[in-house]
Structure formats: C-alpha cells, structure tokens
mmCIF file of C-alpha atoms in Angstrom:
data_model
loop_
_atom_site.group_PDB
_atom_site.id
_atom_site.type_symbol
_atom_site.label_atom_id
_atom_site.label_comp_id
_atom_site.label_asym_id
_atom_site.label_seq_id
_atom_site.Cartn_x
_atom_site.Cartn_y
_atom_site.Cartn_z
ATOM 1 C CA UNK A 1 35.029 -13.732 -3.364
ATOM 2 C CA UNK A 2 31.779 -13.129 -5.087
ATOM 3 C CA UNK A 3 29.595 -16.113 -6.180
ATOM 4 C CA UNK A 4 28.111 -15.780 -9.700
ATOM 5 C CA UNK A 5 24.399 -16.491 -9.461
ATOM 6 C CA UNK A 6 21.587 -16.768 -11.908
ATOM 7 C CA UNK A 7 18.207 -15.237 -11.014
ATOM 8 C CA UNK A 8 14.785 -14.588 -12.679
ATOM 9 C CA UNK A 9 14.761 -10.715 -12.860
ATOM 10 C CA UNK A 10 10.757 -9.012 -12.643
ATOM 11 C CA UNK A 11 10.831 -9.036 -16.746
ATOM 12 C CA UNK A 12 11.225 -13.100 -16.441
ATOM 13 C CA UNK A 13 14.616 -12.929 -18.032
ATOM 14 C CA UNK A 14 17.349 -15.055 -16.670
ATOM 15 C CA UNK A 15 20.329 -12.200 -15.219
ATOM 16 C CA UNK A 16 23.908 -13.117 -14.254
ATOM 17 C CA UNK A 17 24.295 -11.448 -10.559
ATOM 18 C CA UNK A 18 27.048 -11.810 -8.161
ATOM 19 C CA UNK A 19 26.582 -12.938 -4.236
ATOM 20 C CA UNK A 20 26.991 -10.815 -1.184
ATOM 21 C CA UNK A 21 29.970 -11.268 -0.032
ATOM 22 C CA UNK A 22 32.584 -10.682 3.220
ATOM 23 C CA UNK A 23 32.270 -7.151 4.797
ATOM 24 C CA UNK A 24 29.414 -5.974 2.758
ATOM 25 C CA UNK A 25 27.189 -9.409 3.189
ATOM 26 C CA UNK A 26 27.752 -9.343 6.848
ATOM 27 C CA UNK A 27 26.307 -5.347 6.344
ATOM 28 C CA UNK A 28 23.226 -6.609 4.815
ATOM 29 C CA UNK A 29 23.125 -9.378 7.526
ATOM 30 C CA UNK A 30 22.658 -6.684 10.157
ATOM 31 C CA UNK A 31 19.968 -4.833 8.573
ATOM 32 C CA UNK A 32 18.037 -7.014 6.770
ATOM 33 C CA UNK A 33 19.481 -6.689 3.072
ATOM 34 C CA UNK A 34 19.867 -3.232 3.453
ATOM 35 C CA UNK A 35 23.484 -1.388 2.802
ATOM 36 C CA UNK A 36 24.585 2.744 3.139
ATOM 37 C CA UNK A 37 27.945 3.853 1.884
ATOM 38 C CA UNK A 38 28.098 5.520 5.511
ATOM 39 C CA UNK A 39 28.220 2.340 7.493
ATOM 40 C CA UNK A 40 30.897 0.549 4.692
ATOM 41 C CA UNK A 41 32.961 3.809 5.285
ATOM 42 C CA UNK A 42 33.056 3.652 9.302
ATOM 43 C CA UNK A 43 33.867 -0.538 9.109
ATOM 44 C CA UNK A 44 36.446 1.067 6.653
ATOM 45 C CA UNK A 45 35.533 -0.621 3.509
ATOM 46 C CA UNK A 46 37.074 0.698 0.661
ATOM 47 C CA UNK A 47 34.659 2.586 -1.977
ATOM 48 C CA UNK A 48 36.187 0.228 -4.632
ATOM 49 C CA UNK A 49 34.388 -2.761 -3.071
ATOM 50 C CA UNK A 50 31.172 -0.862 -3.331
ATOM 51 C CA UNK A 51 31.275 0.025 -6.731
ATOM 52 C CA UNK A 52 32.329 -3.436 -7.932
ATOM 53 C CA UNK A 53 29.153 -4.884 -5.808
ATOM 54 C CA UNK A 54 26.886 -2.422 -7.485
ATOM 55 C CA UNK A 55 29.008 -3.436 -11.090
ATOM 56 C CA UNK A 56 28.636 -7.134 -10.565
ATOM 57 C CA UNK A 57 24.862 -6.731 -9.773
ATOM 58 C CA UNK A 58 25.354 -7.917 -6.370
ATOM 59 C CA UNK A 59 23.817 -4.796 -4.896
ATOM 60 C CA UNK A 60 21.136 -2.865 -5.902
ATOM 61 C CA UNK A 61 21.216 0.830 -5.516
ATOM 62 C CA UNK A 62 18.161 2.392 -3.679
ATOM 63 C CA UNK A 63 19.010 5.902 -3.490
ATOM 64 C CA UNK A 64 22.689 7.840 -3.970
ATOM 65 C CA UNK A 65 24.670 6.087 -0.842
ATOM 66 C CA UNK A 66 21.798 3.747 0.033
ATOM 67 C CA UNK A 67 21.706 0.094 -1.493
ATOM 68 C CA UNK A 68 19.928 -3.416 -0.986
ATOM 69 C CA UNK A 69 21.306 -7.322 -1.556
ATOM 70 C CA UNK A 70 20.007 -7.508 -5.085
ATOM 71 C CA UNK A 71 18.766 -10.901 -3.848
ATOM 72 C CA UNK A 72 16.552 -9.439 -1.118
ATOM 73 C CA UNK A 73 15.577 -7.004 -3.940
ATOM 74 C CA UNK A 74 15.155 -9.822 -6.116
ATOM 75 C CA UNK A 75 12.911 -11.250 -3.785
ATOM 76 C CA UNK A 76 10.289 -8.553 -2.539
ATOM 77 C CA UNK A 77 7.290 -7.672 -3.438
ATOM 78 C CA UNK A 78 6.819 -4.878 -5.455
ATOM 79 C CA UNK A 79 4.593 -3.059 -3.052
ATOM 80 C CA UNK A 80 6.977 -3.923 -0.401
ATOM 81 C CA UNK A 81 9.816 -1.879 -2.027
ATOM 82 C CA UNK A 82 9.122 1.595 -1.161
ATOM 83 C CA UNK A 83 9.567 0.286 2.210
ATOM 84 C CA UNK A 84 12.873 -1.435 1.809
ATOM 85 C CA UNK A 85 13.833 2.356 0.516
ATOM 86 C CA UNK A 86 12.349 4.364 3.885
ATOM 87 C CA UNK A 87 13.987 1.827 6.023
ATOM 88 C CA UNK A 88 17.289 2.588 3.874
ATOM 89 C CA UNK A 89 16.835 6.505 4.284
ATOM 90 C CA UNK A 90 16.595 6.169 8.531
ATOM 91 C CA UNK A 91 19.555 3.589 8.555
ATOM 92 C CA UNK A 92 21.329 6.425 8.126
ATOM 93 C CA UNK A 93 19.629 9.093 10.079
ATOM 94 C CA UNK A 94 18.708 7.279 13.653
ATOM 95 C CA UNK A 95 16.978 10.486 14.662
ATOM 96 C CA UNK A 96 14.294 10.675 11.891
ATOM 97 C CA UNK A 97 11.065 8.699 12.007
ATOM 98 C CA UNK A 98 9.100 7.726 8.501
ATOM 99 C CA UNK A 99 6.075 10.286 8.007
ATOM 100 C CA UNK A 100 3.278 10.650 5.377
ATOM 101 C CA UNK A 101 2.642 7.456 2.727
ATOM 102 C CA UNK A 102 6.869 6.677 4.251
ATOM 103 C CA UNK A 103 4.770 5.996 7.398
ATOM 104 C CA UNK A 104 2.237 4.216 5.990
ATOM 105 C CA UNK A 105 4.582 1.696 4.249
ATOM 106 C CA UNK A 106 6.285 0.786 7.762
ATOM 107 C CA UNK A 107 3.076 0.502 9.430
ATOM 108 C CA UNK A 108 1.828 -2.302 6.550
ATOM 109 C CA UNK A 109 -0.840 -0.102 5.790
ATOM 110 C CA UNK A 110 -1.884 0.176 1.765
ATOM 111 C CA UNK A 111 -0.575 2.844 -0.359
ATOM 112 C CA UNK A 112 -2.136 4.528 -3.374
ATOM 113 C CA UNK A 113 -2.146 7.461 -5.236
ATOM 114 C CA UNK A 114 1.164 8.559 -3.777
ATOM 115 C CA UNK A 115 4.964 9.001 -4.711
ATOM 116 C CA UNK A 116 6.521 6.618 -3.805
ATOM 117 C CA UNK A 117 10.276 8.315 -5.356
ATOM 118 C CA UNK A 118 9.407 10.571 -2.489
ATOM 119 C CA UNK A 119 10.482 10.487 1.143
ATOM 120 C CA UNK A 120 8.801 11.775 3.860
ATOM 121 C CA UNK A 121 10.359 12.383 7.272
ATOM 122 C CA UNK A 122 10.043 14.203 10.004
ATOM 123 C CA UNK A 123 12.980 15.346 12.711
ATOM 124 C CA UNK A 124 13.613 17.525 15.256
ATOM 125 C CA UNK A 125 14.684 20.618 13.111
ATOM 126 C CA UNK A 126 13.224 24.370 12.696
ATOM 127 C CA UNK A 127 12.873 24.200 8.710
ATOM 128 C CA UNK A 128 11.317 21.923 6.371
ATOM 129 C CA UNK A 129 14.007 21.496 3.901
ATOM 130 C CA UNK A 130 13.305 19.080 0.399
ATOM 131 C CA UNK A 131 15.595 17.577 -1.980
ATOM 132 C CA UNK A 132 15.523 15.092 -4.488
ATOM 133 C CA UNK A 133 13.404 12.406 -3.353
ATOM 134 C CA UNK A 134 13.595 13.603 0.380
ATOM 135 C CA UNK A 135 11.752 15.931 2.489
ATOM 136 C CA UNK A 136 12.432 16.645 5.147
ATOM 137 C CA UNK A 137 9.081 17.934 8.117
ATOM 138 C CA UNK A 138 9.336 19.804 11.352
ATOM 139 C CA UNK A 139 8.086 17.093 13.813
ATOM 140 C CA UNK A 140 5.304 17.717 16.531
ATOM 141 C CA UNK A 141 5.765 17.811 19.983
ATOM 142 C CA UNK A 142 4.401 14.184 19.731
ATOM 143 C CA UNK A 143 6.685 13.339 17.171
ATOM 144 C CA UNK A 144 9.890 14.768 19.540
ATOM 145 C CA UNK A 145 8.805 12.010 21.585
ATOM 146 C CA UNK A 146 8.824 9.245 19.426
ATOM 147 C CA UNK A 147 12.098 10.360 18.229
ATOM 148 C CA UNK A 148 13.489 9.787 21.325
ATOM 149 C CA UNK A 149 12.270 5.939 21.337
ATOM 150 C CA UNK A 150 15.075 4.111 19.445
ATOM 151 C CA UNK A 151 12.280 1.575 18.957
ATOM 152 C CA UNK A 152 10.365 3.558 16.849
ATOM 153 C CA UNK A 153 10.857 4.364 13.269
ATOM 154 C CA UNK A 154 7.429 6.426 11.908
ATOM 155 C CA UNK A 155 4.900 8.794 13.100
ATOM 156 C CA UNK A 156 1.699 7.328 14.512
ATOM 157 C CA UNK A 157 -0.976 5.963 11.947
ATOM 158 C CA UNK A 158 -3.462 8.556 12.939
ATOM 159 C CA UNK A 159 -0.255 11.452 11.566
ATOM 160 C CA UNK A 160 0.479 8.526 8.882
ATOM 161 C CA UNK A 161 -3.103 8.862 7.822
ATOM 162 C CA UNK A 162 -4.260 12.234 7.701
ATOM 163 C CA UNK A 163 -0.351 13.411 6.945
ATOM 164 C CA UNK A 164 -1.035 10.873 3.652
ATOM 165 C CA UNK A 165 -4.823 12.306 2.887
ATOM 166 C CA UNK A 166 -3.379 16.137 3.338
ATOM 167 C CA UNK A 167 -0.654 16.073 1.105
ATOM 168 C CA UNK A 168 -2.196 13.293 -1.527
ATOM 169 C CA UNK A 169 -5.791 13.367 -1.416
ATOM 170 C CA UNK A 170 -9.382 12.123 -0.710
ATOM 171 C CA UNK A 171 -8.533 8.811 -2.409
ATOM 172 C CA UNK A 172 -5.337 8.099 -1.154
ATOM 173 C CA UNK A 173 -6.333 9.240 2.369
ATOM 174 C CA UNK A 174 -9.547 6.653 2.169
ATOM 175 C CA UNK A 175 -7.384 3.897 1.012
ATOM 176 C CA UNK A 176 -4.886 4.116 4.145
ATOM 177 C CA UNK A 177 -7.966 4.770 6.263
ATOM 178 C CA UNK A 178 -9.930 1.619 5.622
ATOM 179 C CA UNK A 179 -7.271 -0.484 5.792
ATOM 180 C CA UNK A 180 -6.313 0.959 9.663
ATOM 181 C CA UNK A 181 -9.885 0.954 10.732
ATOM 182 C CA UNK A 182 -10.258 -1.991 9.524
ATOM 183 C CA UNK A 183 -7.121 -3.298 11.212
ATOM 184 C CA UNK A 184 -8.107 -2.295 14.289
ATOM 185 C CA UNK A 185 -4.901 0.060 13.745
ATOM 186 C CA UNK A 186 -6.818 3.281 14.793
ATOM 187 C CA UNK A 187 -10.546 4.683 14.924
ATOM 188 C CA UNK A 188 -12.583 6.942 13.735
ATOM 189 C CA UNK A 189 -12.904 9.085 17.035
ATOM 190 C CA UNK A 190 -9.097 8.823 16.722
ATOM 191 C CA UNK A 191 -8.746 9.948 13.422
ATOM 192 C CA UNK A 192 -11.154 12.705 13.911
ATOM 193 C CA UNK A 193 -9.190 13.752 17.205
ATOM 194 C CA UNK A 194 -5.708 13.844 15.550
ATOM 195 C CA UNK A 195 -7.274 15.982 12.767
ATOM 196 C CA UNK A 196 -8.843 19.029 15.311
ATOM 197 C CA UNK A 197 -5.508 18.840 17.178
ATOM 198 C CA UNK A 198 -3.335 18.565 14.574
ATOM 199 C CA UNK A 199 -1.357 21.325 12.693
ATOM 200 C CA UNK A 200 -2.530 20.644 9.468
ATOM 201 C CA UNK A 201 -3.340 23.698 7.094
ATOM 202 C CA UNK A 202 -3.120 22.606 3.647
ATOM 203 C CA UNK A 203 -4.989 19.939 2.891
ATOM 204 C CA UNK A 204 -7.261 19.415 6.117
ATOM 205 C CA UNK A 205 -10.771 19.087 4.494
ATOM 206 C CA UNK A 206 -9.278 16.722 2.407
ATOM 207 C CA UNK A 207 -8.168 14.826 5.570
ATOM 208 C CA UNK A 208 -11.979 15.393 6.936
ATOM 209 C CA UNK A 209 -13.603 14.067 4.153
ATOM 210 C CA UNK A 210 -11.461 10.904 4.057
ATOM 211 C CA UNK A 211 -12.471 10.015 7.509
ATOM 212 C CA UNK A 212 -16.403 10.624 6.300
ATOM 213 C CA UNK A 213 -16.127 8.021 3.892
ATOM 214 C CA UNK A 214 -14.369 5.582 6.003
ATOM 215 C CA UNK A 215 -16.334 2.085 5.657
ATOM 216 C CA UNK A 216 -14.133 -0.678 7.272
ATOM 217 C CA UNK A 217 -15.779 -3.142 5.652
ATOM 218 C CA UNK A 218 -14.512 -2.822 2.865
ATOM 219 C CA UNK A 219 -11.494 -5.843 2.524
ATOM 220 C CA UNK A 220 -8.855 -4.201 0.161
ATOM 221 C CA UNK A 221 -7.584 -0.654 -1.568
ATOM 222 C CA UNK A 222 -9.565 -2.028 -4.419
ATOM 223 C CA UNK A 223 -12.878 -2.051 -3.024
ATOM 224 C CA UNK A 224 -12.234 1.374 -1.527
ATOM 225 C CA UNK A 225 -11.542 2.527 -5.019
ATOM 226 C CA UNK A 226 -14.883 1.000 -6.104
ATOM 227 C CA UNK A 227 -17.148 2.365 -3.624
ATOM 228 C CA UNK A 228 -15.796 5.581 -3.484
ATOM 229 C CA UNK A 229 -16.667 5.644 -8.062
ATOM 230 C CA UNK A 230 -19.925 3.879 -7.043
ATOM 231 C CA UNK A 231 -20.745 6.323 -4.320
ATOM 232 C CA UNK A 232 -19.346 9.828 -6.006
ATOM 233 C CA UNK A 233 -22.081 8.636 -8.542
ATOM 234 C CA UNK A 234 -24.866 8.813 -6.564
ATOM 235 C CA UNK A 235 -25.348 5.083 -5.794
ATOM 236 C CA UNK A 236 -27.204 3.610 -2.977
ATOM 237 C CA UNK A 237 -24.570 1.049 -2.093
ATOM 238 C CA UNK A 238 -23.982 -1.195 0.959
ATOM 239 C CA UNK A 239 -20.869 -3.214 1.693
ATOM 240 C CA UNK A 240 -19.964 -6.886 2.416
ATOM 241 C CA UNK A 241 -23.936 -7.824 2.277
ATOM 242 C CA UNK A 242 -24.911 -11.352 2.709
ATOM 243 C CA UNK A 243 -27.369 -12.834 0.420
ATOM 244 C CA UNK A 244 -29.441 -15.857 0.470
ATOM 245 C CA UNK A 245 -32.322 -17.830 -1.696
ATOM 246 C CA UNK A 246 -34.510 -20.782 -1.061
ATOM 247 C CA UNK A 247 -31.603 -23.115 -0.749
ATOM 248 C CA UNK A 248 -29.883 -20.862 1.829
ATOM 249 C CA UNK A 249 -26.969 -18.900 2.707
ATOM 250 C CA UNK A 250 -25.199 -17.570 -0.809
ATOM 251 C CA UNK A 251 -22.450 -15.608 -0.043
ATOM 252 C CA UNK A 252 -21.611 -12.303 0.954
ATOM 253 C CA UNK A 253 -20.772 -9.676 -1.630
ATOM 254 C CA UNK A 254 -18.983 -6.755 -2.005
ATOM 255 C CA UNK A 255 -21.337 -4.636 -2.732
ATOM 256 C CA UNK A 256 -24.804 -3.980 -3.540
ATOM 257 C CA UNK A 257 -26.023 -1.498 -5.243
ATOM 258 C CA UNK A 258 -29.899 -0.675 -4.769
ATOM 259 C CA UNK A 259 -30.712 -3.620 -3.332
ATOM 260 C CA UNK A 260 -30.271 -4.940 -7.409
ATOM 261 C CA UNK A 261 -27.130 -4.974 -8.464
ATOM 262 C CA UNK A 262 -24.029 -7.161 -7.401
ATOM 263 C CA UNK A 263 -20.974 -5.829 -7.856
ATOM 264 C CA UNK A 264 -17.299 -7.824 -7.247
ATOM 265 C CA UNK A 265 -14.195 -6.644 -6.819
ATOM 266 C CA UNK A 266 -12.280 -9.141 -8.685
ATOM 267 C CA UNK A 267 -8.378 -8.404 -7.576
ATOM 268 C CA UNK A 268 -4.985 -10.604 -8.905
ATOM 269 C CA UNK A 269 -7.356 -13.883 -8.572
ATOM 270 C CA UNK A 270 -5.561 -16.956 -10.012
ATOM 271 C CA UNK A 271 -7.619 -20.226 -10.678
ATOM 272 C CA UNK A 272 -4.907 -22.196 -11.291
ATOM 273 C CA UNK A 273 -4.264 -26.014 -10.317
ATOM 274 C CA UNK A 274 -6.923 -28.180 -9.287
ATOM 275 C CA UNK A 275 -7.387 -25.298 -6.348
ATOM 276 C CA UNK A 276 -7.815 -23.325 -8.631
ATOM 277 C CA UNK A 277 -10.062 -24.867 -10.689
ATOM 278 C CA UNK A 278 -12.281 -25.503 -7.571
ATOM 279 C CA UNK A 279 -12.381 -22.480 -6.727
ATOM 280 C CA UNK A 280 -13.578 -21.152 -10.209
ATOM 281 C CA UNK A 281 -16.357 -23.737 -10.576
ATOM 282 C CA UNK A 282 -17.767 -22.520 -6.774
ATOM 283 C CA UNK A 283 -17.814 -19.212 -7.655
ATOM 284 C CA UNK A 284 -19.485 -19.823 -11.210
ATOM 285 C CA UNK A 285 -22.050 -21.363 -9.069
ATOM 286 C CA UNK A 286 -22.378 -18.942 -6.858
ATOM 287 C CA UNK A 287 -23.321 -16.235 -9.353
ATOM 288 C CA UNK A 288 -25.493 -18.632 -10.998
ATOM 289 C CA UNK A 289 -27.338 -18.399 -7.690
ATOM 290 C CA UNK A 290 -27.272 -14.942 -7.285
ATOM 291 C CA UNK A 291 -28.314 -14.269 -10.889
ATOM 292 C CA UNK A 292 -31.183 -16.811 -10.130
ATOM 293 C CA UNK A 293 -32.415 -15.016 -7.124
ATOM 294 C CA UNK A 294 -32.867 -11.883 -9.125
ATOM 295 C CA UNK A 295 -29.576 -10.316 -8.769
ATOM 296 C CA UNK A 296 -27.388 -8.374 -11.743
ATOM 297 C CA UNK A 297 -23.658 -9.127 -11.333
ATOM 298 C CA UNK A 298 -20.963 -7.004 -11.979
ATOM 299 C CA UNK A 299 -17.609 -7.818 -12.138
ATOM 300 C CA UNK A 300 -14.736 -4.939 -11.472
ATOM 301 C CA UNK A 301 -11.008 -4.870 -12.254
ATOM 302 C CA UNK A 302 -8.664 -2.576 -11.748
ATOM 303 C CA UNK A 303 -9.002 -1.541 -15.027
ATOM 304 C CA UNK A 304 -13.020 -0.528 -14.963
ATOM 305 C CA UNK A 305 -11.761 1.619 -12.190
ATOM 306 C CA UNK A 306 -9.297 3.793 -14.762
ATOM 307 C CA UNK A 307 -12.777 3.913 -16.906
ATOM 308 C CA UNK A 308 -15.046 4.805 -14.202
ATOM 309 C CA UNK A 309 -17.782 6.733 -16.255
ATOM 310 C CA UNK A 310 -18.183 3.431 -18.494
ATOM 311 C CA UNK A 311 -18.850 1.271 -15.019
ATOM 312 C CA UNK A 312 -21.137 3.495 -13.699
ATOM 313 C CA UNK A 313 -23.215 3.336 -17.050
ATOM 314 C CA UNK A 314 -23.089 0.112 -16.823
ATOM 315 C CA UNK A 315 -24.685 -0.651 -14.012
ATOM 316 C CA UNK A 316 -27.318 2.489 -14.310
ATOM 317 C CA UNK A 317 -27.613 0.471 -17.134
ATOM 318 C CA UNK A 318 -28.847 -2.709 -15.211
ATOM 319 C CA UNK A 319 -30.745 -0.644 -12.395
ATOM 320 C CA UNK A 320 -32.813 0.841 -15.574
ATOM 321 C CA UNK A 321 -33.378 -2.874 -16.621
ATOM 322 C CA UNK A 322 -34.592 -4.503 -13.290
#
C-alpha cells in the first residue's frame, strides 16, 4: 500500500504525494531512485501499478518509460537533475556510455549553455541516429573500450569537454574546461592532445579556442562567464589576485582589472543567521579596505552578465575615473 505524504514542491506549495511502495520501491532501491518500465516489465509488474504510481505522484516521469521516486526528485538539486535523467537513459541501455554536456553531468563537471532535454550518447553502432531528446553518436575506438568496462558509464572528460565546446560553444566549452583543469580532472596538454587526435569536424576551433582561454583559477562557471565579458572587451584582467595595504594581507579577489578595478563575482550568497551576519559585516570591511587602498569595486551577478555591454561601461567607466 502507498503512504500518503506531504512535501514542499520547488514552487513552495505544500503537494499531496504517495510513497514508494513494494515492487516498484525495492526498483528505486536498486538504482538509486531511479525506475524504467523495462525493468518493472521483466520482475513482471503489471503496467497498472505504474500508471497508478505516476497518478498518485509517487513517481516522477523522466522521459517516456524512464521515471524517478518523486521523493528523490523532490530532493535534488536542480542542477543535479539532468543527471538523474542520463543515468535513467543507460539503466536501460548497459552498452551506451553518457557523451557531450550527458558526460559532463556524470563526471560533476559544470554545465552551461547546453540542452539539457537533450541526450547525448555514444555506442557501438555505424549511424548516428536522433530522436526526441536522444541522440544517439558513433563511439571511437577509445570509446569501444570503455564500453566494454561495465564500470564505466561516460566518455572521458577530455571527449566530455571538447565533445561539449564542439557542439555548444566557446562559452559552454570554457565553463566545463575550468572547472576540470581546475579539478585536476584533465590538462591542458591533455585537452589539446584529445583535440589533434580527435575526429572532430564541426565545431573544432570552437573546441581550440576554449582551451586558449582556459584560466583555472577561476573558482566557479560564474567567474568564467565574467572573465570571458571582461576579456572579449579588451580588459587587462588577472584572476584570484591578492591585495594588501598598510595593515596587511586584504583578501584575494576575483579579478582585477588594470591593476584599478575590483571586480566580485557575487554567486547565491546568503547572509543569513548570525553566520551570516558575520560574514556580511567582514566583507563590508573588507571592501572598505580595498576602496581605501585605492581600489574601485565592482560587484557582478548573474544578472550583469545577461547585460554585459552595461558592465563593461561601467567599469570603463571607473578606469576613465582613476
């Protein structure tokens, strides 16, 4: 029997759902939260059962014959979903491995810029073949390989990476590439290898320049985003720079621009609680300093990056000033 439950839903709302239950729980048990008509159907568990699940809210569909426990749903993070969904698509196809931004998302690396309604996988076949919300790559040699390790479930982050940059572009290639540098994931060398022996055609000077403007330093797909605006502009800019004054060590920033200008990446930063308050009144006087020792400050959110001519005024604006 199915336990009635009451969850917060994304919109805050309170929702009536139903519990996992019996067969279909012990499913979900076995691949963490994660369902496929094809499995119910071998343990020989009756369509009926399905569709009630999905009626009472206890599951939550993915894709057509793919579903999730709407609690483990319930319960991720949104940029964690796309993954839930790629690790749904190879439950039911052992033989494929995640490829492209699919690849990325198993590998923990950040996403941006890309589909993510859209599968990518490759297998051993002789045609790429696409449908809705899947396609379907001819894998490399390399890729052969991997499909034969029942350990592994997605192309290497170097194909990840440039795979990702080829098909999505110079922003979206960056992102992922910072983040794997960074990570000690991969290198440049590495990246620069997989591209000259790769079989990318479309979409391989994208790939190049993404691993150009690789800067490591740079802490989240944020700051990527904001260097690449600040340095498409022209901008003399230097990452994660420390700065000090008479009293000492200050802090080190995200950027500077010019050896003038300050500019912060400000992400989903919460000064709430006494934490939080803490927090807010160190980094109020941290500015102070910085503002103090000569410095302009800019503060960036993701939504100066959607207005990227106005930012860049901006702090032309301050340069002009100094």
């Amino acid at each position: 029997m199915e336990n009635s439950t009451a969850l917060t839903s994304d919109s805050g709302t309170l929702a009536c759902m139903s519990e996992l239950s019996g067969p279909l729980a012990a499913i979900a048990a076995e691949h963490r939260g994660l369902v496929t008509r094809q499995i119910a159907r071998a343990r020989h568990i009756s369509p009926s059962v399905v569709a009630a699940a999905l009626r009472t809210q206890a599951l939550h569909r993915l894709r057509p014959g793919i579903f999730v426990d709407q609690r483990v749903w319930a319960a991720t993070q949104a940029h964690d979903r796309f993954a839930l969904l790629v690790r749904g698509v190879l439950l039911g196809h052992p033989h494929w491995l995640a490829s492209h931004h699919a690849a990325l998302a198993l590998h923990g690396l950040p996403l941006f810029g890309v589909n993510t309604s859209l599968v990518d996988v490759a297998a051993a076949v002789t045609t790429s073949k696409r449908r809705a919300g899947l396609h379907v790559h001819v894998a490399t040699p390399a890729q052969r390989a991997l499909i034969k390790d029942p350990e592994s479930m997605a192309v290497s982050v170097v194909d990840a990476c440039l795979l990702t940059a080829a098909d999505h572009g110079f922003v979206s290639g960056v992102v992922a590439m910072d983040a794997a540098v960074k990570r000690r994931e991969t290198t440049v060398d590495a990246l620069s290898t997989g591209l000259s022996s790769s079989a990318i055609r479309y979409g391989a000077e994208q790939a190049r320049a993404s691993i150009e403007a690789i800067d490591p330093k740079c802490e989240s797909p944020g700051e990527t985003r904001t260097r690449i605006i600040l340095t498409a502009a022209g901008l003399d800019v230097r990452s994660q720079v420390s700065l000090s004054d008479a009293e000492g060590f200050i802090g080190r920033v995200d950027f500077l621009v010019a050896d003038r200008v300050v500019v912060e990446f400000d992400g989903a930063i919460k000064y709430d609680g006494l934490d939080g308050k803490r927090a807010l009144m160190e980094e109020k006087r941290r500015e102070e300093r910085l503002r103090d020792a000569g410095f302009r400050v800019v503060r960036v959110t993701w939504a100066d990056l959607t207005r990227a001519e106005v930012l860049v005024a901006r702090i032309r604006g301050y340069l002009a000033a100094a």
